[in-house]
Short mmCIF file of C-alpha atoms and ligand atoms in Angstrom, two decimals:
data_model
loop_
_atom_site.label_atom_id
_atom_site.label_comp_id
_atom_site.label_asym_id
_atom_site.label_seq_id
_atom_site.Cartn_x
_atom_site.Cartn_y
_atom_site.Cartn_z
CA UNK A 1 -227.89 -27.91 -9.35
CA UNK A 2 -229.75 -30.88 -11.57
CA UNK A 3 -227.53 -33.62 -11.98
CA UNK A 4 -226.42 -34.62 -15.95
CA UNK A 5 -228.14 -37.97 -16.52
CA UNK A 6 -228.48 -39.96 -19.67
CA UNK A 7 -226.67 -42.41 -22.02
CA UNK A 8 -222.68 -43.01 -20.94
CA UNK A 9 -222.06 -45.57 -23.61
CA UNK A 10 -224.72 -47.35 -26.40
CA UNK A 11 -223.72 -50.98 -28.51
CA UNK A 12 -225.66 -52.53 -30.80
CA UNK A 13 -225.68 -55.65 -32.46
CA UNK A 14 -227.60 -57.24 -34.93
CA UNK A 15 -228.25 -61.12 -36.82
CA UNK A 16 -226.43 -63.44 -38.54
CA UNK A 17 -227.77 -63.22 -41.77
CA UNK A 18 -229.00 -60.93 -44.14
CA UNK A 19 -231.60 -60.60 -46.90
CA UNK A 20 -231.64 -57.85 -49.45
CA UNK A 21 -234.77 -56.31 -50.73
CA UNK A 22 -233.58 -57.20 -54.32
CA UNK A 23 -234.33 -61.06 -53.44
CA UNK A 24 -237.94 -60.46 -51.78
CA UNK A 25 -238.75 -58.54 -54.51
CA UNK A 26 -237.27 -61.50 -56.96
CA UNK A 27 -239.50 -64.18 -55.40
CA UNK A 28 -242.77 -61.99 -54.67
CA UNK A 29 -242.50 -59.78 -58.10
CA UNK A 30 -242.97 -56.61 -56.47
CA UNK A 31 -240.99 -53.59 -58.03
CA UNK A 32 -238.02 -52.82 -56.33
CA UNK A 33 -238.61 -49.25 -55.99
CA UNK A 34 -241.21 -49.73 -53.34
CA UNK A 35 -238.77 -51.21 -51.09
CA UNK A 36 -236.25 -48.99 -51.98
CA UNK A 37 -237.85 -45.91 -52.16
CA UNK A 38 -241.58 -46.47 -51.09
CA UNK A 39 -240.82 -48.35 -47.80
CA UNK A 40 -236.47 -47.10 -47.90
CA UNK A 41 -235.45 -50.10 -47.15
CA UNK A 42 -232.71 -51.98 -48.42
CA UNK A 43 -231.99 -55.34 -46.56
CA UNK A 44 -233.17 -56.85 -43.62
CA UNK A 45 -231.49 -58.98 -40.66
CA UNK A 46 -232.43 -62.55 -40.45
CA UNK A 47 -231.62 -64.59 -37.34
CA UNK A 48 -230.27 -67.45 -37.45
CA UNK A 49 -231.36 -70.95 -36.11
CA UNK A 50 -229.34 -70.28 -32.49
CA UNK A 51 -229.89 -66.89 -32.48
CA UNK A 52 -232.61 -64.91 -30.39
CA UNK A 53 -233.23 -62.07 -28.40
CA UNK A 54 -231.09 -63.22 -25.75
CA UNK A 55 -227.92 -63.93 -27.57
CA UNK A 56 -229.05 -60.58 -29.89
CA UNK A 57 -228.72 -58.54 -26.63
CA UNK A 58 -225.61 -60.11 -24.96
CA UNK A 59 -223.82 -59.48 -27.97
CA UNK A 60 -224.93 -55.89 -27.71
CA UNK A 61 -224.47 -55.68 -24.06
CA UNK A 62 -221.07 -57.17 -23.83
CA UNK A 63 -218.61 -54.27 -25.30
CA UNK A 64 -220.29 -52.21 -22.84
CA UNK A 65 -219.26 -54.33 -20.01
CA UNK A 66 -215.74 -54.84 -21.12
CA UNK A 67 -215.05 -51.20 -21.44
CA UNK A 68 -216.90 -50.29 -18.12
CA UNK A 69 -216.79 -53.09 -16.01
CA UNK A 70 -219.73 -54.22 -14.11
CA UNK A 71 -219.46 -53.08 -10.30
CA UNK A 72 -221.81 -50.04 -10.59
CA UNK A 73 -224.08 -51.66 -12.96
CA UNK A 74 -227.07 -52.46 -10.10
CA UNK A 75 -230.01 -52.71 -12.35
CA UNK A 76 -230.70 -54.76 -16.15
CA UNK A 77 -233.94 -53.33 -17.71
CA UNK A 78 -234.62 -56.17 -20.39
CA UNK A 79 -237.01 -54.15 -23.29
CA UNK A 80 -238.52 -56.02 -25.79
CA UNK A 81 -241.76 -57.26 -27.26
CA UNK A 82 -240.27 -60.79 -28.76
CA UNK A 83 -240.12 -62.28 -25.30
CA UNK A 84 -239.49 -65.57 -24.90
CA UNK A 85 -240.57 -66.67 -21.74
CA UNK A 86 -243.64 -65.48 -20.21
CA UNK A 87 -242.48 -65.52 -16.51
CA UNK A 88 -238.55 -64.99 -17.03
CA UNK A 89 -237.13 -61.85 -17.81
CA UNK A 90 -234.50 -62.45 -20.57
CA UNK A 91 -232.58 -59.71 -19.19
CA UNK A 92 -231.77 -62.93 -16.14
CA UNK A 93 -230.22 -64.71 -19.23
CA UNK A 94 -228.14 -61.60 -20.46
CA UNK A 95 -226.87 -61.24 -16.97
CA UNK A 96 -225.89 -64.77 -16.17
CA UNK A 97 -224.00 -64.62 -19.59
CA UNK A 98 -222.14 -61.48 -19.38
CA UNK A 99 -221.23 -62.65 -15.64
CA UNK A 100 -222.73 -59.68 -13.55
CA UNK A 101 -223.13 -59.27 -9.89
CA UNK A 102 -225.71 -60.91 -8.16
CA UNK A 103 -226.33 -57.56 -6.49
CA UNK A 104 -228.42 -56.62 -9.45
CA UNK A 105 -232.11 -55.93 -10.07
CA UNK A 106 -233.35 -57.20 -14.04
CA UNK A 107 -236.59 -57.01 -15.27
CA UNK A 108 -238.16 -57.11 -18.45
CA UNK A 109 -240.52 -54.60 -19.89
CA UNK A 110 -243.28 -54.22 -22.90
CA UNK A 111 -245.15 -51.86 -24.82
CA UNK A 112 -244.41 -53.01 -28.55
CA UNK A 113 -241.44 -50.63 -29.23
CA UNK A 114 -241.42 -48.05 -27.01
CA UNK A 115 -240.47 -50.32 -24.64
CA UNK A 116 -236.49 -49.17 -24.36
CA UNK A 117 -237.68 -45.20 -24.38
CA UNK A 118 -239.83 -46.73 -20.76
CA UNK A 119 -236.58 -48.84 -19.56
CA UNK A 120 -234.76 -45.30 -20.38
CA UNK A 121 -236.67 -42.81 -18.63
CA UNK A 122 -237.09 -45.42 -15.50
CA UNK A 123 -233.11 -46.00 -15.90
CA UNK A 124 -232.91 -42.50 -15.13
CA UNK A 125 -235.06 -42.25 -12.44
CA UNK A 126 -233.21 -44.90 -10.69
CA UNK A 127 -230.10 -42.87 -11.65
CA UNK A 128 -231.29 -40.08 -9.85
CA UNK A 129 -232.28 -41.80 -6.48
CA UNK A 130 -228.99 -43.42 -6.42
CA UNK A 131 -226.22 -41.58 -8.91
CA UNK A 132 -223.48 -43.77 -7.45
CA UNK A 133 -225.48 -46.56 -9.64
CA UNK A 134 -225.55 -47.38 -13.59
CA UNK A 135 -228.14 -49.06 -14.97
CA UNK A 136 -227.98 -51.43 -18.30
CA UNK A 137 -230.98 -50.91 -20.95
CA UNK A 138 -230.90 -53.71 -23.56
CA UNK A 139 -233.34 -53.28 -25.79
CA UNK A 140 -233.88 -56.31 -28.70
CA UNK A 141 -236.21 -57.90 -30.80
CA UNK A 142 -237.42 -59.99 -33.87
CA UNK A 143 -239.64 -58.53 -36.01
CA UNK A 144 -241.33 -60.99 -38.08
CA UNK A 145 -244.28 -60.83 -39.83
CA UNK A 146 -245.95 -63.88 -41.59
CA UNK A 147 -244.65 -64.83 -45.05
CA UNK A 148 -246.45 -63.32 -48.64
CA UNK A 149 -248.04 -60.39 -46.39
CA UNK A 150 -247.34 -56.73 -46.73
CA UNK A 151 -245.30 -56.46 -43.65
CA UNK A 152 -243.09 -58.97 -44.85
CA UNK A 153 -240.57 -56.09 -46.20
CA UNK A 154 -240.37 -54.40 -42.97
CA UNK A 155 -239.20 -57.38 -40.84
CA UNK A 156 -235.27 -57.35 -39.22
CA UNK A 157 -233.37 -58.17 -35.80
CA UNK A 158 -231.30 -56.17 -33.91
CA UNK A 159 -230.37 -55.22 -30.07
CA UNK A 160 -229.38 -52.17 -28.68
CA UNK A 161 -227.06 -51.75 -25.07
CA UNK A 162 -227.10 -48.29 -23.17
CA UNK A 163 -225.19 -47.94 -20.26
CA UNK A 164 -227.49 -44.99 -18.09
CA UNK A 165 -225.60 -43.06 -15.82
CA UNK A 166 -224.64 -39.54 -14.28
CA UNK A 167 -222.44 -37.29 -16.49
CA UNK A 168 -222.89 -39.16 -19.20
CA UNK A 169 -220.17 -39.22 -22.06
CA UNK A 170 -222.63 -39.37 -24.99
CA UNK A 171 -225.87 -38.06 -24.42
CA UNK A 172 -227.89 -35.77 -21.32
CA UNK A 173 -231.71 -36.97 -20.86
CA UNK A 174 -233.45 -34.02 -20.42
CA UNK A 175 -236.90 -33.10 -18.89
CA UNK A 176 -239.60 -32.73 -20.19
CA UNK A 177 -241.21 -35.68 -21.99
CA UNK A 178 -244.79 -35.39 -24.18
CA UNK A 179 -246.44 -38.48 -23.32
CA UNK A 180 -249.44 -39.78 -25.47
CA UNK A 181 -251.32 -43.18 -25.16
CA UNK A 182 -254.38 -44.13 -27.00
CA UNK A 183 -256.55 -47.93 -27.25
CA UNK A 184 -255.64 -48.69 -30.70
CA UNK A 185 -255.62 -52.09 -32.34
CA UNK A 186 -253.27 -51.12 -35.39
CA UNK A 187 -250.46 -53.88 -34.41
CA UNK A 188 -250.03 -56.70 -32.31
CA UNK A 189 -249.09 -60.34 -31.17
CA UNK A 190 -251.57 -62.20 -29.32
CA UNK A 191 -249.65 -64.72 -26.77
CA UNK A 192 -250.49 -67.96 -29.14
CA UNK A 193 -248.63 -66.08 -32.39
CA UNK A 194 -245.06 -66.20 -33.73
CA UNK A 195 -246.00 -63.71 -36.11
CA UNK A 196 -247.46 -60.02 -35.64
CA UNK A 197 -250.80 -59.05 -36.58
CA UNK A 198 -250.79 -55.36 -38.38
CA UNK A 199 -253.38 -53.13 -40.50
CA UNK A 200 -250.78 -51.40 -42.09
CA UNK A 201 -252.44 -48.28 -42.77
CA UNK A 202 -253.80 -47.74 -39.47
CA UNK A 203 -250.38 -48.57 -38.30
CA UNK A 204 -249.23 -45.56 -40.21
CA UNK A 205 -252.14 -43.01 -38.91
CA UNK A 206 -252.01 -44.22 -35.27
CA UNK A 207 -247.94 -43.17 -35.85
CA UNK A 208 -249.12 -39.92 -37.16
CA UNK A 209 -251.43 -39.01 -34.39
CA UNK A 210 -249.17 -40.27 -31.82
CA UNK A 211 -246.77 -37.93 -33.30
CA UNK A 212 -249.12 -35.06 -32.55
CA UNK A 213 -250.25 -36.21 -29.44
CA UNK A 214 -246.71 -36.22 -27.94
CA UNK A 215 -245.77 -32.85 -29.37
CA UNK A 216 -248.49 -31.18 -28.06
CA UNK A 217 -247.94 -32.29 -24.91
CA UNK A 218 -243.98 -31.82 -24.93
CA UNK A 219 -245.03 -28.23 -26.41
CA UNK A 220 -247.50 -27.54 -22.93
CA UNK A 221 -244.91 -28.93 -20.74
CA UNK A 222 -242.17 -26.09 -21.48
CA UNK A 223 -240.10 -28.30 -23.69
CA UNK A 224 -237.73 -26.60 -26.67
CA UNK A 225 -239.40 -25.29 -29.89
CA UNK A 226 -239.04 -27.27 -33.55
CA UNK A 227 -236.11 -25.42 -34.53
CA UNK A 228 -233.93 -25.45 -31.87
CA UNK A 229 -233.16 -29.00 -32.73
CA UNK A 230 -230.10 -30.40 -34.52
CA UNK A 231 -231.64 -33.57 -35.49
CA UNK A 232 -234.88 -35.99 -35.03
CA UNK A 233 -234.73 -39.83 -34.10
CA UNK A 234 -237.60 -41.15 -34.69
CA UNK A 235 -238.80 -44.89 -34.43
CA UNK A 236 -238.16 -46.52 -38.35
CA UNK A 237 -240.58 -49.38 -38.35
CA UNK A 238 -239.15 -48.84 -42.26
CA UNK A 239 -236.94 -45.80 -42.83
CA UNK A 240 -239.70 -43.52 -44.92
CA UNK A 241 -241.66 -43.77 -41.58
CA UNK A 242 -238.88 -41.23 -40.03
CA UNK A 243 -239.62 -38.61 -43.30
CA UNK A 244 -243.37 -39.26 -43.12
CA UNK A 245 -243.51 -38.23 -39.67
CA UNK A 246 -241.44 -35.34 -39.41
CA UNK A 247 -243.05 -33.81 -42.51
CA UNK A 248 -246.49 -34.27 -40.30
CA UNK A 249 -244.74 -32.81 -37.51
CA UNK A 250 -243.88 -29.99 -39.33
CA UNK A 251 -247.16 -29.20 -41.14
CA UNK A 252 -248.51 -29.78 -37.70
CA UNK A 253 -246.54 -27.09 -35.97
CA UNK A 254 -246.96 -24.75 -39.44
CA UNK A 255 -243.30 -24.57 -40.78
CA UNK A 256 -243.02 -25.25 -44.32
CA UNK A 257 -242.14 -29.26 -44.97
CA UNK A 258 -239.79 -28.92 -47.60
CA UNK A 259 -237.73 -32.44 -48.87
CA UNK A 260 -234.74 -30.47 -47.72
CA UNK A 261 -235.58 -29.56 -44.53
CA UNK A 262 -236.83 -32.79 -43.78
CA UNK A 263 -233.23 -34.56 -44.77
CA UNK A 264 -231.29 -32.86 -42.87
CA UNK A 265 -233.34 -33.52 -39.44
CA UNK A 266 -233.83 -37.18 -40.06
CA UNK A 267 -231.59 -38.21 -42.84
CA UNK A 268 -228.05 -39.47 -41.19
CA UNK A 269 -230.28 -41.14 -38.54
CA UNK A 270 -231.56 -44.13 -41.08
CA UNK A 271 -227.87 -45.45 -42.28
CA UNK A 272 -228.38 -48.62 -39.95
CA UNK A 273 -232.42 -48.92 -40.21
CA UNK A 274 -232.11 -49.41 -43.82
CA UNK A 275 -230.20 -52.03 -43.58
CA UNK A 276 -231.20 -54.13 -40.51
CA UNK A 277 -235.11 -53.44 -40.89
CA UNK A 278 -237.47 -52.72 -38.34
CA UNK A 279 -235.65 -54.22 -34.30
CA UNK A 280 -238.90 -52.91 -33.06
CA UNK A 281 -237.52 -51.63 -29.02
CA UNK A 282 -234.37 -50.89 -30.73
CA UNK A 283 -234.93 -49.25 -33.83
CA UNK A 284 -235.21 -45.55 -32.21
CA UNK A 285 -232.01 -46.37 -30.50
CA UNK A 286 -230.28 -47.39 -34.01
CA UNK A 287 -231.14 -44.06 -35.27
CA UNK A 288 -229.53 -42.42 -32.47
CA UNK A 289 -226.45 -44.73 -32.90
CA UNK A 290 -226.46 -43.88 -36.67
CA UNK A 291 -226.68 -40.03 -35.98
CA UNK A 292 -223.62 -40.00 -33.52
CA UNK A 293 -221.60 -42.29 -36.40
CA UNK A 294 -222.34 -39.70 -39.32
CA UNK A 295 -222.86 -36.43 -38.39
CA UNK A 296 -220.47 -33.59 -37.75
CA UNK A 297 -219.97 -32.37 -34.51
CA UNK A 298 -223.57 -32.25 -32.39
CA UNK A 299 -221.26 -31.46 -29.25
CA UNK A 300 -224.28 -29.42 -27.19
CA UNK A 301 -226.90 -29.63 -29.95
CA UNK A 302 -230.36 -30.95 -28.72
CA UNK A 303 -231.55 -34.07 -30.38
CA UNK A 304 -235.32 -34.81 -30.66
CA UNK A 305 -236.42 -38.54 -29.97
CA UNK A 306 -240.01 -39.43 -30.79
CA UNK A 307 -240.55 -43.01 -29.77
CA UNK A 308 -243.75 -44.95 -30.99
CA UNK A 309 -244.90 -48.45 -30.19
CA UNK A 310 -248.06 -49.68 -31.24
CA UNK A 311 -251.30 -49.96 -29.56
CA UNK A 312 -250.42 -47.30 -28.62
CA UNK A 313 -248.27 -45.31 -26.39
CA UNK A 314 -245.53 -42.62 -27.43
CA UNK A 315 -242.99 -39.97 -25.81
CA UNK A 316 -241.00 -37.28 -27.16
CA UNK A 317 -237.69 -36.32 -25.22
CA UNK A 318 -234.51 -33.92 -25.95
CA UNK A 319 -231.25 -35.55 -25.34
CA UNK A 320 -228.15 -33.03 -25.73
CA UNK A 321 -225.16 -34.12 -27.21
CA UNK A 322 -222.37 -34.06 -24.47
CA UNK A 323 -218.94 -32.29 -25.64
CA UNK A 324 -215.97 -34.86 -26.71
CA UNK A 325 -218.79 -37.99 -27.37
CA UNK A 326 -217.24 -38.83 -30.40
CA UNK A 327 -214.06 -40.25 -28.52
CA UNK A 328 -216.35 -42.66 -26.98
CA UNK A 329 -218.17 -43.71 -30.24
CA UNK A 330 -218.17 -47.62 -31.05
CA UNK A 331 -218.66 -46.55 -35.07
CA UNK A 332 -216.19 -49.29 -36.11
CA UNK A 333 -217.86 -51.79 -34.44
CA UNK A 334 -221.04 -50.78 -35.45
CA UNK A 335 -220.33 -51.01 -38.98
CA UNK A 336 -218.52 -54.57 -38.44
CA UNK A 337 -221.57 -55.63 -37.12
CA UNK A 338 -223.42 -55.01 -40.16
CA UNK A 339 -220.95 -56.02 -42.75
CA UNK A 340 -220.14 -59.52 -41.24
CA UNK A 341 -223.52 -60.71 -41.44
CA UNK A 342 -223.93 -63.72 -44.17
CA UNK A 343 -226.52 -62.96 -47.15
CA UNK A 344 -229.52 -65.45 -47.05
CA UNK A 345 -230.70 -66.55 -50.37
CA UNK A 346 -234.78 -66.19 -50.50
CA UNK A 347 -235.31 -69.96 -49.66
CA UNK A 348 -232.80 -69.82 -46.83
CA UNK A 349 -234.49 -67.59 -45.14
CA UNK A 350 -238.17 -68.49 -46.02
CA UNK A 351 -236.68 -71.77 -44.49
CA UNK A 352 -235.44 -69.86 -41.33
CA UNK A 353 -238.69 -68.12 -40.83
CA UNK A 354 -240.91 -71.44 -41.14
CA UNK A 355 -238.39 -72.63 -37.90
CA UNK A 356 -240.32 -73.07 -34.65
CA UNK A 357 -238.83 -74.17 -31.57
CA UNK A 358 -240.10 -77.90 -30.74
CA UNK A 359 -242.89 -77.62 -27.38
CA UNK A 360 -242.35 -81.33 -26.20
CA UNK A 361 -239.53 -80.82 -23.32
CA UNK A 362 -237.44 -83.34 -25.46
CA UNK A 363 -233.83 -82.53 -26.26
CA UNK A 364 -233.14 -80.01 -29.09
CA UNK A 365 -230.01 -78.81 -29.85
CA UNK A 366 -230.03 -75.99 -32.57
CA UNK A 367 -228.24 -76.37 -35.68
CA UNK A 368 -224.50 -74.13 -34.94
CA UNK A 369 -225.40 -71.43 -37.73
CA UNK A 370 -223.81 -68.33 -35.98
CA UNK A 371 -220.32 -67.44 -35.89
CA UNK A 372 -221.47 -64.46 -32.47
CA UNK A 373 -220.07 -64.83 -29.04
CA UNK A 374 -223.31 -66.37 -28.04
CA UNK A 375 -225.95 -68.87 -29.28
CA UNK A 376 -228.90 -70.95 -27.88
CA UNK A 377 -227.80 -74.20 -27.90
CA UNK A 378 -230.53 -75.91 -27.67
CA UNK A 379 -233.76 -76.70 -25.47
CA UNK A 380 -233.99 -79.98 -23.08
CA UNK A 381 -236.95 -80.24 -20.57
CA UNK A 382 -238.36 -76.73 -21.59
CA UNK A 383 -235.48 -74.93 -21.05
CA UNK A 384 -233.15 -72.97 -23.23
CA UNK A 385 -229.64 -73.68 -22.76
CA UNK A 386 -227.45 -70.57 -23.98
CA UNK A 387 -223.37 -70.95 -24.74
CA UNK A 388 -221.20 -68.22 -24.70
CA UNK A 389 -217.89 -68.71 -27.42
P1 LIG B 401 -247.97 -51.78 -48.65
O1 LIG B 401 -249.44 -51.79 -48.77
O2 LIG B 401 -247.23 -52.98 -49.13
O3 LIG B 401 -247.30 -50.56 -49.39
O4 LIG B 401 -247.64 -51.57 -47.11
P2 LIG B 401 -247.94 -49.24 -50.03
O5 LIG B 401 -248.78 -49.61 -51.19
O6 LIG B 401 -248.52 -48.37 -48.95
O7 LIG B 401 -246.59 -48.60 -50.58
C1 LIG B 401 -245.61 -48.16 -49.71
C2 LIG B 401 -244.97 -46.92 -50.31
O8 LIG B 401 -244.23 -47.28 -51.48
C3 LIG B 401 -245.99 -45.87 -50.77
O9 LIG B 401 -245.42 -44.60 -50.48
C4 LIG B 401 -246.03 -46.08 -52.27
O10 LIG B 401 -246.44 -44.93 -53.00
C5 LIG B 401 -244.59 -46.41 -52.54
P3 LIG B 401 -246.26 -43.51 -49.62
O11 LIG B 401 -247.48 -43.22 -50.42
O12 LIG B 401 -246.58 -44.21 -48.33
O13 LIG B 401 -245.30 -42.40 -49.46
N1 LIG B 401 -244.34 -47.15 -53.80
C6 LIG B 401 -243.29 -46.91 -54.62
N2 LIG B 401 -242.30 -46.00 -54.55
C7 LIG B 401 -241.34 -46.02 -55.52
N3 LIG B 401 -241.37 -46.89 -56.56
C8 LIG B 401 -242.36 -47.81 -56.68
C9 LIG B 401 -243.37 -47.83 -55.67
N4 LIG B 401 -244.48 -48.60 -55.46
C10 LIG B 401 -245.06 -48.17 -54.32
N5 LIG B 401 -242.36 -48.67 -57.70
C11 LIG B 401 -246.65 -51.05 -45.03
C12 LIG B 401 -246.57 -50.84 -46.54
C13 LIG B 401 -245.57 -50.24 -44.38
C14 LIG B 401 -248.02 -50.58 -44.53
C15 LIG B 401 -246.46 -52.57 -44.75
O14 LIG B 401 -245.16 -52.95 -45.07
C16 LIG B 401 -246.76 -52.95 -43.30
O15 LIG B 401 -247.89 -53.26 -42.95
N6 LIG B 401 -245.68 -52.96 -42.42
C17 LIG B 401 -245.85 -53.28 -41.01
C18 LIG B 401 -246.51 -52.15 -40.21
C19 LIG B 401 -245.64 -50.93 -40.03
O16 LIG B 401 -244.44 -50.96 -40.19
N7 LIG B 401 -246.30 -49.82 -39.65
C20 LIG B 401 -245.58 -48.58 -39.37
C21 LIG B 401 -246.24 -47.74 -38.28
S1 LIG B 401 -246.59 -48.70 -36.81
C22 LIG B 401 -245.07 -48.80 -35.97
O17 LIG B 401 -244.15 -48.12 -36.27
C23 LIG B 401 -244.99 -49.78 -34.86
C24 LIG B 401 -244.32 -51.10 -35.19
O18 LIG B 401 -242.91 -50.91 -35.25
C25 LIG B 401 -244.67 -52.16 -34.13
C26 LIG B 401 -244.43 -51.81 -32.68
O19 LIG B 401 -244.64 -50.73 -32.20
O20 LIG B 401 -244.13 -52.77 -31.98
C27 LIG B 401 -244.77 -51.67 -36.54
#
């Protein structure tokens, strides 16, 4: 008999403050009805001075942890494209902060944001080898574009924490995947840049066909047909991304694409995407997390996952929802984490997002802006010092 593998527990957490669309659109002059409807989004997360994706992901990772304990946790997979540290997996930070074993294996993995659907999918592998052992995905990441350009609206912060195991409480990974890759320059972050580089529109296409790419594929490997799902999460660079693409998916596969139809299979997955913005690695996660808090009962209902990151490489997956998940839900928490963040006027943030850390191995402590249970303190001889509260 296979073994049930997949997601046992899933935390997020996301920035200290907060910037609504309404005051982007007040300083740039667009109309707010782009953002709102054109892009669907309505605010954006804005990290704070002592905030990256280290403390991000702790802060995600930690609840986990706490409920679970950490003697079966053997391996940290570290996913995100923000990295900090070109040698040094952040996932080393994470683990000296949450205090885990030093029987543990942590590495830290890229490919824009599909990075957490790789760290999944390998979690699970490991999983399988050894099922005695868990392994901790934390997936997190800044999105930041530069200031006055398009992507500008589609910018936010956020980390995810799964906790990968065998009979999972929440949701079963299940075989097959559609894979797709393709040599596409439609986003990206050369190693001397704070700030992405994106053709917007390509972006969009490269999505699209990436979309296709990994259906067909999931289609030839056996996988379950259109219909037979309850519900799609799809990566939400912005949240209209999610409709765009399952409309294509849909006219791909030659069911009618009504605005209906579309709703219901992607709708309750964008409650926390609207509001924290694109966390890249994360952001398919988020939907997931969102689906679980708002739905009705999915108890054995597959869920579709179509994960994109750019340049480009993409996998679609069904995860079923495992009977009784919603007694191990973290919804209140979830929704705490987005209501205590702190709005940002437009020139606090603007401020914020001009910020770079000094590069002269002097002594830097960071301005104490977040209230979380961790923060970078500061940098002295190259090195980030990180406090936990
Ligand atoms: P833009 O040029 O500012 O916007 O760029 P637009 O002119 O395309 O308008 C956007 C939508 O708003 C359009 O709707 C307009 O019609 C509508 P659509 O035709 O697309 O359905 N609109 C309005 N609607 C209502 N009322 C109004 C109004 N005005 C216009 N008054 C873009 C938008 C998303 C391209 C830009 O923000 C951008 O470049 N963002 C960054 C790139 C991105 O997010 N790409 C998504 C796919 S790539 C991806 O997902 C990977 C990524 O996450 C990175 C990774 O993998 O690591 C980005």
């Amino acid at each position: 008999m296979s073994l049930s593998i997949g997601i046992h527990d899933l935390s997020f957490a996301t920035a200290e403050f907060v910037l609504p669309h309404t005051a982007l659109a007040g300083h740039n002059g667009t109309e707010i009805g782009k953002y709102h409807v054109g892009i669907g989004q309505e605010s954006m997360s804005v990290p704070a001075a002592d905030e990256d994706i280290v403390t991000l992901g702790a802060a995600a990772a930690a609840p986990i942890v706490a409920r679970h304990g950490s003697d079966l946790i053997r391996t940290v997979v570290f996913a995100t494209e923000s990295s900090i540290d070109q040698a040094k997996s952040a996932g080393v930070y994470v683990h000296s902060l949450l205090g885990l074993p030093s029987a543990t294996r942590v590495v830290e993995l890229k490919q824009a944001c599909y990075g957490a659907t790789a760290a999944l999918q390998f979690a699970v592998g490991l999983v399988h080898r050894d099922p005695a052992q868990q392994v901790l995905v934390v997936a997190s990441d800044v999105s930041k574009y530069e200031l006055d350009s398009p992507g500008e609206a589609t910018q936010g912060a956020a980390a995810v924490a799964m906790l990968v195991g065998v009979d999972p409480a929440l949701v079963r990974v299940e075989d097959p995947s559609g894979l797709f890759t393709a040599d596409v320059m439609d986003f990206w972050r050369p190693n001397y840049r704070d700030a992405a580089l994106v053709d917007g529109q390509e972006s969009i296409n490269a999505y699209l066909q990436a979309a296709e790419g990994v259906w067909k594929d999931y289609t030839e490997q056996g996988g379950h047909p259109l219909s037979e799902f309850a519900a799609f999460c799809y990566h939400q660079p912005f949240t209209k991304m999610a409709y765009k693409a399952h409309r294509h998916l849909l006219n791909y596969c030659g069911h009618g694409a009504g605005p209906d139809d579309i709703a219901r299979a992607v709708g309750q997955t964008t409650a926390y995407n609207t509001v924290i913005g694109n966390s890249y690695t994360a952001s398919v996660y988020l939907g997931l997390a969102s689906l679980l808090d708002h739905a009705d009962d999915l108890s054995g209902r597959p869920v579709g996952f179509l994960s994109y990151g750019s340049g480009s490489v993409a996998e679609f997956f069904a995860g079923t929802v495992v009977a009784g998940y919603r007694g191990h839900l973290r919804t209140q928490a979830h929704r705490e984490a987005i209501a205590r963040r702190r709005p940002v006027d437009y020139a606090g943030y603007r401020a914020l997002h001009e910020r770079s850390l000094p590069t002269d191995g002097g002594e830097h402590p960071t301005p104490e802006q977040t209230t979380g249970p961790f923060r970078l303190a500061g940098l002295s001889g190259h090195k980030r010092i990180y406090q936990r509260r």
